[in-house]
Amino acid sequence: MMLLQTAMFAFWALTGFAAGNTVCTALTLFVLFRHRATVSADEDLPRVAVLLCLRGADPSLAGGLRRLMHQRYPDFEIFIAIDSDTDPAWEIVNQANDGSSHTASLTSALGGESGSQVSCGVSSVSRSSDALGPSGACIVHASTLRDRLKTCSLKCSSLVQLLDQIDDSFEVLVLADSDLESHPTWLRELVAPLADPRIGATFGNRWFVPTIGWMGSLVRQVCNAIGVVTMHLKQIPWGGSLAIRASVVKESGLRETLTRSIVDDGPIRVALKKRRLKLRFVPSLMMANREDCDLRFAHSFLTRQLKWTRTYMSAGWPAMLVYTLAVLCTYLVTLVLVVVCLFQGFNTEAYWFAAGAMVYSVTVMVLWLLLDFAARRIIRAQGESVPGMFGMQFLKIPAAMLLSVVIHISAIIRATFLRRVVWRGVTYEVRGPSDVRMLDEGTIQSPLDTSNVSL
């Protein structure tokens, strides 16, 4: 009798969890399906500085840089901070200028004394004391990271350096990740909502469409769907495609905050909440990420993302932790009990357990498919090509979903207690949002197949 009651409880619990997931996902789907790209007239667009921090050679970096330089935006400049003089990103930054129709000035600060310049279409860099190159529609400033602060991440150190290079003529600052593949109107769409003075920052999000379809890639793809819904509902920005008013950065003291931070988007959210400004998700900016990864990287990636959430949303973390573990553990235990009951001959109990697991599984699968359809629809509207939903990768999705349950449980528990984080080869100790220490500056472990694999 007790087992039957447990089975019925599991059924109704999983049905309730499925209903809750449906409501939350439906809110995000509504926004994604009714998206309209907002593009303002040239005269209404503010002057923009695009900030890019590089460490290592991401597989899509060369193409991503060219895309950034060819944005259909009237007045913007690109500021790049590269980890070291020997970083492979330097060669890619120089090569990205080949064949460009815009004019660019690459300034390389080596210890603050020497510099270099290159015009688009010229692949070589000439060392000279003159840091300034010719003016043009697109000016690119590239500098080597000089001050490697021990109280924040290398990315935040790079952002601090770039913020110091920007003058007051820039009204909007845009953060872009090294793996971002932007379409021609990306910058316009990201900046346009800032015409509303109540909005302090805007952001897009990423959607993984792996090329090869390793199991790790598919697990990350599934888990990312949960993140997209959560970030939309909780208004958690993604720093890989984010625009913020320069006045907010200056008045909130964000530069100083970054000198003690592990990431950039968490402090931005805090700064906007304090100033009672809105964060606006731009649904037309679901950006495709085509990189692949193995299961170990997927687990590390998810743990790291959850650790950042734990750090900057500590007040809501206990509720998020309890709910996530309740849902995933109930589902996992139910699957195990289905098998146990069948072997023991408890057919009625097995039926209830199986029914609950089936309701939840089918619901999650359908919701994920709808999210994937909506995201691919947006990506195609950007003019980007994406493979069809139904192929060999699709056949692996049920297995990836089951595996993602185990990995998600492990990652969220680990993120709750984790203090040391390895990010791009560097070990950090993160004790709080303003208590960060860089412990060991290692090197990026490059995968054996570097053609399209995440760093």
Coordinates of C-alpha atoms in Angstrom, one line a residue:
M1 CA 0.0 0.0 0.0
M2 CA 2.8 2.4 0.9
L3 CA 4.5 1.7 -2.4
L4 CA 1.3 2.4 -4.3
Q5 CA 0.8 5.7 -2.5
T6 CA 4.4 6.6 -3.4
A7 CA 3.8 5.7 -7.0
M8 CA 0.7 7.9 -7.1
F9 CA 2.5 10.7 -5.4
A10 CA 5.3 10.5 -8.0
F11 CA 2.8 10.6 -10.8
W12 CA 1.0 13.7 -9.5
A13 CA 4.3 15.4 -8.6
L14 CA 5.8 14.9 -12.0
T15 CA 2.6 16.0 -13.6
G16 CA 2.7 19.2 -11.5
F17 CA 6.3 19.7 -12.4
A18 CA 5.5 19.3 -16.1
A19 CA 2.7 21.8 -15.8
G20 CA 5.0 24.3 -14.1
N21 CA 7.6 23.9 -16.8
T22 CA 5.0 24.3 -19.4
V23 CA 3.8 27.7 -18.0
C24 CA 7.3 29.0 -17.7
T25 CA 8.4 27.8 -21.1
A26 CA 5.2 29.1 -22.7
L27 CA 6.0 32.6 -21.5
T28 CA 9.4 32.5 -23.2
L29 CA 8.0 30.9 -26.3
F30 CA 5.4 33.6 -26.6
V31 CA 8.2 36.2 -26.7
L32 CA 10.3 34.3 -29.2
F33 CA 7.4 33.6 -31.6
R34 CA 6.2 37.1 -31.6
H35 CA 9.6 38.7 -32.0
R36 CA 10.1 41.6 -34.4
A37 CA 13.5 43.0 -35.1
T38 CA 13.6 46.7 -34.2
V39 CA 15.9 48.7 -36.4
S40 CA 16.2 52.5 -35.8
A41 CA 17.0 55.2 -38.3
D42 CA 20.7 56.2 -38.5
E43 CA 20.1 59.6 -36.9
D44 CA 18.5 58.0 -33.9
L45 CA 21.4 55.7 -33.1
P46 CA 24.0 56.6 -30.5
R47 CA 27.8 56.3 -30.8
V48 CA 28.8 52.8 -29.7
A49 CA 32.0 51.2 -28.5
V50 CA 32.1 47.4 -28.9
L51 CA 34.3 45.7 -26.3
L52 CA 35.9 42.3 -27.0
C53 CA 38.2 40.3 -24.7
L54 CA 40.3 37.6 -26.2
R55 CA 42.2 34.7 -24.7
G56 CA 43.0 31.9 -27.1
A57 CA 41.8 31.3 -30.7
D58 CA 38.2 30.3 -30.7
P59 CA 37.2 28.3 -33.8
S60 CA 34.8 31.0 -35.0
L61 CA 36.9 34.0 -34.0
A62 CA 38.2 35.0 -37.5
G63 CA 34.7 35.0 -39.0
G64 CA 33.2 36.6 -35.9
L65 CA 35.6 39.5 -36.1
R66 CA 34.9 40.1 -39.8
R67 CA 31.2 40.1 -39.0
L68 CA 31.7 42.7 -36.2
M69 CA 33.6 44.9 -38.6
H70 CA 30.9 44.8 -41.2
Q71 CA 28.0 45.8 -39.0
R72 CA 25.4 48.1 -40.6
Y73 CA 25.8 50.8 -38.0
P74 CA 26.7 54.4 -38.7
D75 CA 29.1 55.2 -35.8
F76 CA 30.9 52.5 -33.9
E77 CA 34.4 51.5 -32.9
I78 CA 35.7 48.1 -31.8
F79 CA 38.0 47.9 -28.8
I80 CA 39.9 44.6 -28.3
A81 CA 42.0 43.4 -25.4
I82 CA 44.2 40.4 -26.1
D83 CA 45.6 38.3 -23.2
S84 CA 49.3 38.5 -24.2
D85 CA 51.7 39.4 -27.0
T86 CA 52.0 35.7 -27.8
D87 CA 48.3 34.9 -27.8
P88 CA 47.2 33.2 -31.0
A89 CA 44.3 35.6 -31.2
W90 CA 46.7 38.3 -32.4
E91 CA 47.3 36.6 -35.7
I92 CA 43.6 36.1 -36.2
V93 CA 42.8 39.7 -35.4
N94 CA 45.3 40.8 -38.0
Q95 CA 44.1 38.3 -40.6
A96 CA 40.5 39.3 -40.0
N97 CA 41.3 42.6 -41.7
D98 CA 42.1 40.9 -45.0
G99 CA 39.5 41.8 -47.6
S100 CA 37.5 44.1 -45.4
S101 CA 35.7 47.0 -47.1
H102 CA 35.9 49.1 -43.9
T103 CA 38.9 51.1 -42.7
A104 CA 40.4 49.9 -39.4
S105 CA 43.1 51.0 -37.1
L106 CA 44.7 48.3 -35.0
T107 CA 46.7 49.7 -32.1
S108 CA 48.8 47.3 -30.1
A109 CA 49.8 48.5 -26.7
L110 CA 52.9 46.6 -25.6
G111 CA 53.8 47.8 -22.2
G112 CA 52.3 51.1 -23.1
E113 CA 55.3 52.1 -25.2
S114 CA 55.1 50.7 -28.7
G115 CA 52.2 50.1 -31.0
S116 CA 51.2 48.9 -34.4
Q117 CA 48.7 49.8 -37.1
V118 CA 47.1 48.0 -40.0
S119 CA 44.4 48.9 -42.5
C120 CA 41.7 46.5 -43.5
G121 CA 42.8 44.5 -46.4
V122 CA 46.4 44.4 -45.2
S123 CA 47.4 41.2 -43.4
S124 CA 50.7 42.3 -42.0
V125 CA 51.3 44.5 -39.0
S126 CA 54.0 47.2 -39.0
R127 CA 55.5 48.0 -35.6
S128 CA 55.9 51.7 -35.0
S129 CA 55.6 54.3 -32.3
D130 CA 52.4 55.8 -33.9
A131 CA 49.4 54.0 -32.4
L132 CA 46.9 55.8 -34.5
G133 CA 45.9 54.6 -38.0
P134 CA 43.7 56.2 -40.6
S135 CA 40.2 57.1 -39.7
G136 CA 37.2 55.4 -41.3
A137 CA 33.8 53.8 -40.9
C138 CA 35.0 51.1 -38.6
I139 CA 38.0 51.7 -36.3
V140 CA 39.4 48.7 -34.5
H141 CA 41.7 49.3 -31.4
A142 CA 43.5 46.2 -30.3
S143 CA 45.8 46.2 -27.2
T144 CA 47.6 43.6 -25.1
L145 CA 46.3 43.2 -21.5
R146 CA 48.8 45.0 -19.3
D147 CA 47.5 44.9 -15.8
R148 CA 46.6 41.4 -14.8
L149 CA 44.6 42.0 -11.6
K150 CA 44.7 39.3 -9.0
T151 CA 41.3 40.3 -7.6
C152 CA 39.1 39.5 -10.6
S153 CA 39.1 37.3 -13.7
L154 CA 41.3 38.1 -16.7
K155 CA 38.2 39.0 -18.7
C156 CA 37.3 41.6 -16.1
S157 CA 40.9 42.9 -16.1
S158 CA 40.6 43.3 -19.9
L159 CA 37.2 45.1 -19.6
V160 CA 38.7 47.5 -17.0
Q161 CA 41.5 48.3 -19.4
L162 CA 39.2 48.8 -22.3
L163 CA 36.9 51.1 -20.2
D164 CA 39.9 53.3 -19.5
Q165 CA 40.5 53.7 -23.3
I166 CA 37.0 54.9 -24.1
D167 CA 36.2 58.6 -24.1
D168 CA 33.0 60.4 -23.2
S169 CA 31.8 60.6 -26.8
F170 CA 30.5 57.0 -26.7
E171 CA 27.0 56.8 -25.4
V172 CA 26.6 53.0 -25.4
L173 CA 29.0 50.2 -24.6
V174 CA 28.5 46.8 -26.1
L175 CA 30.0 43.5 -24.8
A176 CA 30.6 40.7 -27.3
D177 CA 32.0 37.2 -26.7
S178 CA 34.8 35.8 -28.7
D179 CA 32.6 33.1 -30.1
L180 CA 29.8 35.5 -31.2
E181 CA 28.8 35.2 -34.9
S182 CA 26.8 38.4 -35.5
H183 CA 24.6 39.1 -38.5
P184 CA 24.7 42.6 -40.2
T185 CA 22.0 44.2 -38.1
W186 CA 23.0 42.7 -34.8
L187 CA 24.3 45.9 -33.4
R188 CA 21.3 48.0 -34.5
E189 CA 18.8 45.5 -33.0
L190 CA 20.8 45.4 -29.7
V191 CA 21.0 49.1 -29.3
A192 CA 17.5 50.1 -30.6
P193 CA 15.6 49.4 -27.3
L194 CA 17.8 51.9 -25.5
A195 CA 15.7 54.7 -27.1
D196 CA 13.5 54.1 -24.1
P197 CA 15.1 56.0 -21.2
R198 CA 13.7 53.4 -18.7
I199 CA 15.9 50.7 -20.2
G200 CA 19.5 50.6 -18.9
A201 CA 20.7 47.6 -20.8
T202 CA 19.7 45.1 -23.5
F203 CA 20.9 41.5 -24.1
G204 CA 20.4 38.6 -26.4
N205 CA 21.1 34.9 -25.8
R206 CA 22.8 32.0 -27.4
W207 CA 21.4 28.8 -28.8
F208 CA 23.6 25.8 -29.4
V209 CA 23.3 24.2 -32.8
P210 CA 26.4 21.9 -32.8
T211 CA 27.9 20.9 -36.1
I212 CA 29.1 17.4 -35.3
G213 CA 26.6 16.5 -32.5
W214 CA 28.8 14.8 -29.9
M215 CA 26.9 13.7 -26.9
G216 CA 28.5 16.4 -24.8
S217 CA 27.3 19.0 -27.3
L218 CA 23.8 17.7 -27.2
V219 CA 23.7 17.6 -23.4
R220 CA 24.9 21.3 -23.3
Q221 CA 22.2 22.1 -25.9
V222 CA 19.5 20.6 -23.7
C223 CA 20.7 22.2 -20.5
N224 CA 21.1 25.6 -22.3
A225 CA 17.3 25.5 -23.1
I226 CA 16.6 25.6 -19.4
G227 CA 19.0 28.5 -19.0
V228 CA 17.3 30.5 -21.8
V229 CA 13.9 30.2 -20.1
T230 CA 15.4 31.0 -16.6
M231 CA 17.4 34.0 -17.9
H232 CA 14.3 35.4 -19.7
L233 CA 12.0 35.1 -16.7
K234 CA 14.6 36.2 -14.1
Q235 CA 16.0 38.9 -16.3
I236 CA 19.6 37.5 -16.1
P237 CA 21.7 39.0 -18.9
W238 CA 24.2 37.2 -21.1
G239 CA 27.4 39.2 -21.4
G240 CA 28.2 37.7 -24.8
S241 CA 25.7 40.0 -26.5
L242 CA 24.9 43.0 -24.2
A243 CA 24.5 46.7 -24.6
I244 CA 24.5 49.1 -21.7
R245 CA 24.3 52.9 -21.4
A246 CA 27.8 54.5 -20.8
S247 CA 26.2 56.8 -18.3
V248 CA 25.1 53.8 -16.2
V249 CA 28.6 52.4 -16.2
K250 CA 30.1 55.7 -15.1
E251 CA 27.5 56.6 -12.5
S252 CA 27.3 53.1 -10.9
G253 CA 31.0 52.7 -10.5
L254 CA 30.9 49.5 -12.5
R255 CA 34.6 49.9 -13.5
E256 CA 35.6 49.6 -9.9
T257 CA 33.2 46.7 -9.3
L258 CA 34.7 44.8 -12.2
T259 CA 38.1 44.9 -10.5
R260 CA 36.7 42.5 -7.9
S261 CA 34.4 40.4 -10.1
I262 CA 34.6 37.1 -11.8
V263 CA 32.2 37.9 -14.6
D264 CA 30.7 41.0 -16.2
D265 CA 27.0 40.3 -16.6
G266 CA 26.3 39.6 -12.9
P267 CA 27.5 43.0 -11.7
I268 CA 25.6 44.7 -14.6
R269 CA 22.4 43.2 -13.4
V270 CA 23.0 44.4 -9.8
A271 CA 23.9 47.9 -11.0
L272 CA 20.7 48.3 -13.0
K273 CA 18.6 47.0 -10.1
K274 CA 20.1 49.6 -7.8
R275 CA 19.3 52.3 -10.3
R276 CA 15.8 50.9 -11.0
L277 CA 16.5 50.6 -14.7
K278 CA 15.1 47.8 -16.8
L279 CA 16.9 45.0 -18.5
R280 CA 15.4 44.2 -21.9
F281 CA 15.8 40.8 -23.6
V282 CA 15.9 41.2 -27.4
P283 CA 14.3 38.0 -28.8
S284 CA 15.5 38.6 -32.3
L285 CA 19.1 38.1 -31.0
M286 CA 19.1 34.4 -30.3
M287 CA 22.6 33.8 -31.6
A288 CA 23.7 30.5 -33.0
N289 CA 26.7 28.8 -31.5
R290 CA 27.9 25.9 -33.7
E291 CA 30.7 24.6 -31.5
D292 CA 31.0 21.1 -30.2
C293 CA 32.2 19.7 -26.8
D294 CA 32.6 16.5 -25.0
L295 CA 30.8 15.4 -21.9
R296 CA 33.5 16.6 -19.5
F297 CA 33.5 20.0 -21.0
A298 CA 29.7 20.1 -20.9
H299 CA 29.7 19.3 -17.2
S300 CA 32.4 21.9 -16.5
F301 CA 30.5 24.5 -18.6
L302 CA 27.2 23.9 -16.8
T303 CA 28.9 24.0 -13.4
R304 CA 30.6 27.2 -14.2
Q305 CA 27.4 28.9 -15.4
L306 CA 25.5 27.7 -12.3
K307 CA 28.4 29.0 -10.1
W308 CA 28.0 32.5 -11.6
T309 CA 24.3 32.4 -10.9
R310 CA 24.9 31.2 -7.3
T311 CA 27.4 34.0 -6.8
Y312 CA 25.3 36.9 -8.1
M313 CA 21.8 35.6 -7.2
S314 CA 22.5 34.2 -3.7
A315 CA 19.2 35.3 -2.3
G316 CA 17.2 33.2 -4.8
W317 CA 19.7 30.3 -5.0
P318 CA 18.2 28.1 -2.2
A319 CA 14.8 28.1 -3.9
M320 CA 16.3 27.4 -7.3
L321 CA 18.5 24.6 -5.8
V322 CA 15.6 22.9 -3.9
Y323 CA 13.2 23.1 -6.9
T324 CA 15.8 21.8 -9.4
L325 CA 16.8 18.9 -7.2
A326 CA 13.2 18.1 -6.4
V327 CA 12.2 17.9 -10.0
L328 CA 15.3 16.0 -11.3
C329 CA 15.7 13.6 -8.4
T330 CA 12.0 12.7 -8.4
Y331 CA 12.2 12.0 -12.1
L332 CA 15.4 10.0 -11.8
V333 CA 14.1 7.9 -8.8
T334 CA 10.8 7.3 -10.6
L335 CA 12.6 5.8 -13.6
V336 CA 14.6 3.5 -11.3
L337 CA 11.4 2.4 -9.5
V338 CA 9.6 1.6 -12.7
V339 CA 12.3 -1.0 -13.4
V340 CA 12.4 -2.3 -9.8
C341 CA 8.6 -2.7 -9.6
L342 CA 8.5 -4.6 -12.9
F343 CA 11.1 -7.0 -11.7
Q344 CA 9.3 -7.5 -8.4
G345 CA 5.9 -8.0 -10.1
F346 CA 4.3 -4.8 -8.7
N347 CA 2.5 -4.0 -12.0
T348 CA 0.1 -1.4 -10.7
E349 CA 2.8 0.5 -9.0
A350 CA 5.0 0.2 -12.0
Y351 CA 2.1 1.6 -14.1
W352 CA 1.8 4.7 -11.9
F353 CA 5.5 5.3 -11.9
A354 CA 5.8 4.8 -15.6
A355 CA 2.8 7.1 -16.3
G356 CA 4.4 9.9 -14.3
A357 CA 7.8 9.5 -16.0
M358 CA 6.1 9.4 -19.4
V359 CA 4.1 12.6 -18.8
Y360 CA 7.2 14.5 -17.7
S361 CA 9.4 13.1 -20.4
V362 CA 6.9 13.8 -23.2
T363 CA 6.2 17.3 -21.9
V364 CA 9.9 18.2 -21.6
M365 CA 10.6 16.8 -25.1
V366 CA 7.8 18.8 -26.7
L367 CA 8.8 22.0 -24.9
W368 CA 12.4 21.6 -26.0
L369 CA 11.4 21.0 -29.6
L370 CA 9.2 24.1 -29.5
L371 CA 12.1 26.2 -28.1
D372 CA 14.5 24.7 -30.7
F373 CA 12.0 25.5 -33.5
A374 CA 11.6 29.0 -32.3
A375 CA 15.3 29.6 -31.9
R376 CA 16.1 28.2 -35.4
R377 CA 13.4 30.3 -36.9
I378 CA 14.9 33.4 -35.4
I379 CA 18.4 32.4 -36.5
R380 CA 17.2 31.9 -40.1
A381 CA 15.5 35.3 -40.0
Q382 CA 18.9 36.7 -39.3
G383 CA 20.1 35.3 -42.7
E384 CA 22.0 32.5 -41.0
S385 CA 21.9 28.9 -42.2
V386 CA 21.0 26.2 -39.7
P387 CA 20.5 22.5 -40.2
G388 CA 17.0 21.0 -40.0
M389 CA 15.8 19.8 -36.6
F390 CA 15.3 16.2 -37.7
G391 CA 18.4 14.3 -38.5
M392 CA 20.9 12.0 -36.8
Q393 CA 21.4 14.4 -33.9
F394 CA 17.7 14.4 -33.2
L395 CA 17.8 10.6 -32.7
K396 CA 20.3 11.2 -29.9
I397 CA 18.2 13.8 -28.1
P398 CA 16.2 11.4 -25.8
A399 CA 19.5 9.9 -24.6
A400 CA 21.0 13.4 -24.2
M401 CA 18.0 14.5 -22.1
L402 CA 18.3 11.5 -19.8
L403 CA 22.0 12.1 -19.4
S404 CA 21.5 15.8 -18.9
V405 CA 19.4 15.0 -15.8
V406 CA 22.4 13.3 -14.1
I407 CA 24.8 16.0 -15.2
H408 CA 22.5 18.8 -14.1
I409 CA 22.1 17.3 -10.6
S410 CA 25.9 16.9 -10.3
A411 CA 26.6 20.4 -11.6
I412 CA 24.1 22.2 -9.4
I413 CA 25.3 20.4 -6.2
R414 CA 28.9 21.1 -7.2
A415 CA 28.2 24.8 -8.0
T416 CA 26.6 25.2 -4.5
F417 CA 29.8 24.3 -2.7
L418 CA 32.5 25.0 -5.3
R419 CA 35.0 27.7 -4.5
R420 CA 37.7 27.0 -7.0
V421 CA 36.8 27.4 -10.7
V422 CA 39.0 26.8 -13.8
W423 CA 38.1 29.0 -16.7
R424 CA 40.1 29.0 -19.8
G425 CA 43.1 27.5 -18.0
V426 CA 43.1 29.9 -15.1
T427 CA 42.2 28.8 -11.6
Y428 CA 40.1 31.3 -9.5
E429 CA 38.9 31.2 -6.0
V430 CA 35.4 32.7 -5.8
R431 CA 34.0 33.3 -2.3
G432 CA 31.5 36.0 -3.1
P433 CA 30.5 38.6 -5.7
S434 CA 33.3 40.9 -4.6
D435 CA 35.7 38.3 -3.2
V436 CA 37.7 36.8 -6.1
R437 CA 41.3 35.6 -6.2
M438 CA 43.3 34.4 -9.2
L439 CA 45.3 31.5 -7.9
D440 CA 47.0 29.9 -10.9
E441 CA 47.4 31.3 -14.4
G442 CA 47.7 28.2 -16.5
T443 CA 47.3 27.7 -20.2
I444 CA 44.2 26.8 -22.3
Q445 CA 44.0 23.1 -22.9
S446 CA 43.4 22.8 -26.7
P447 CA 41.3 19.8 -27.8
L448 CA 42.7 17.3 -30.2
D449 CA 40.2 18.3 -32.8
T450 CA 40.3 22.1 -32.9
S451 CA 38.2 22.6 -36.0
N452 CA 35.0 23.5 -34.2
V453 CA 35.5 22.6 -30.5
S454 CA 34.8 25.0 -27.6
L455 CA 37.7 26.3 -25.6

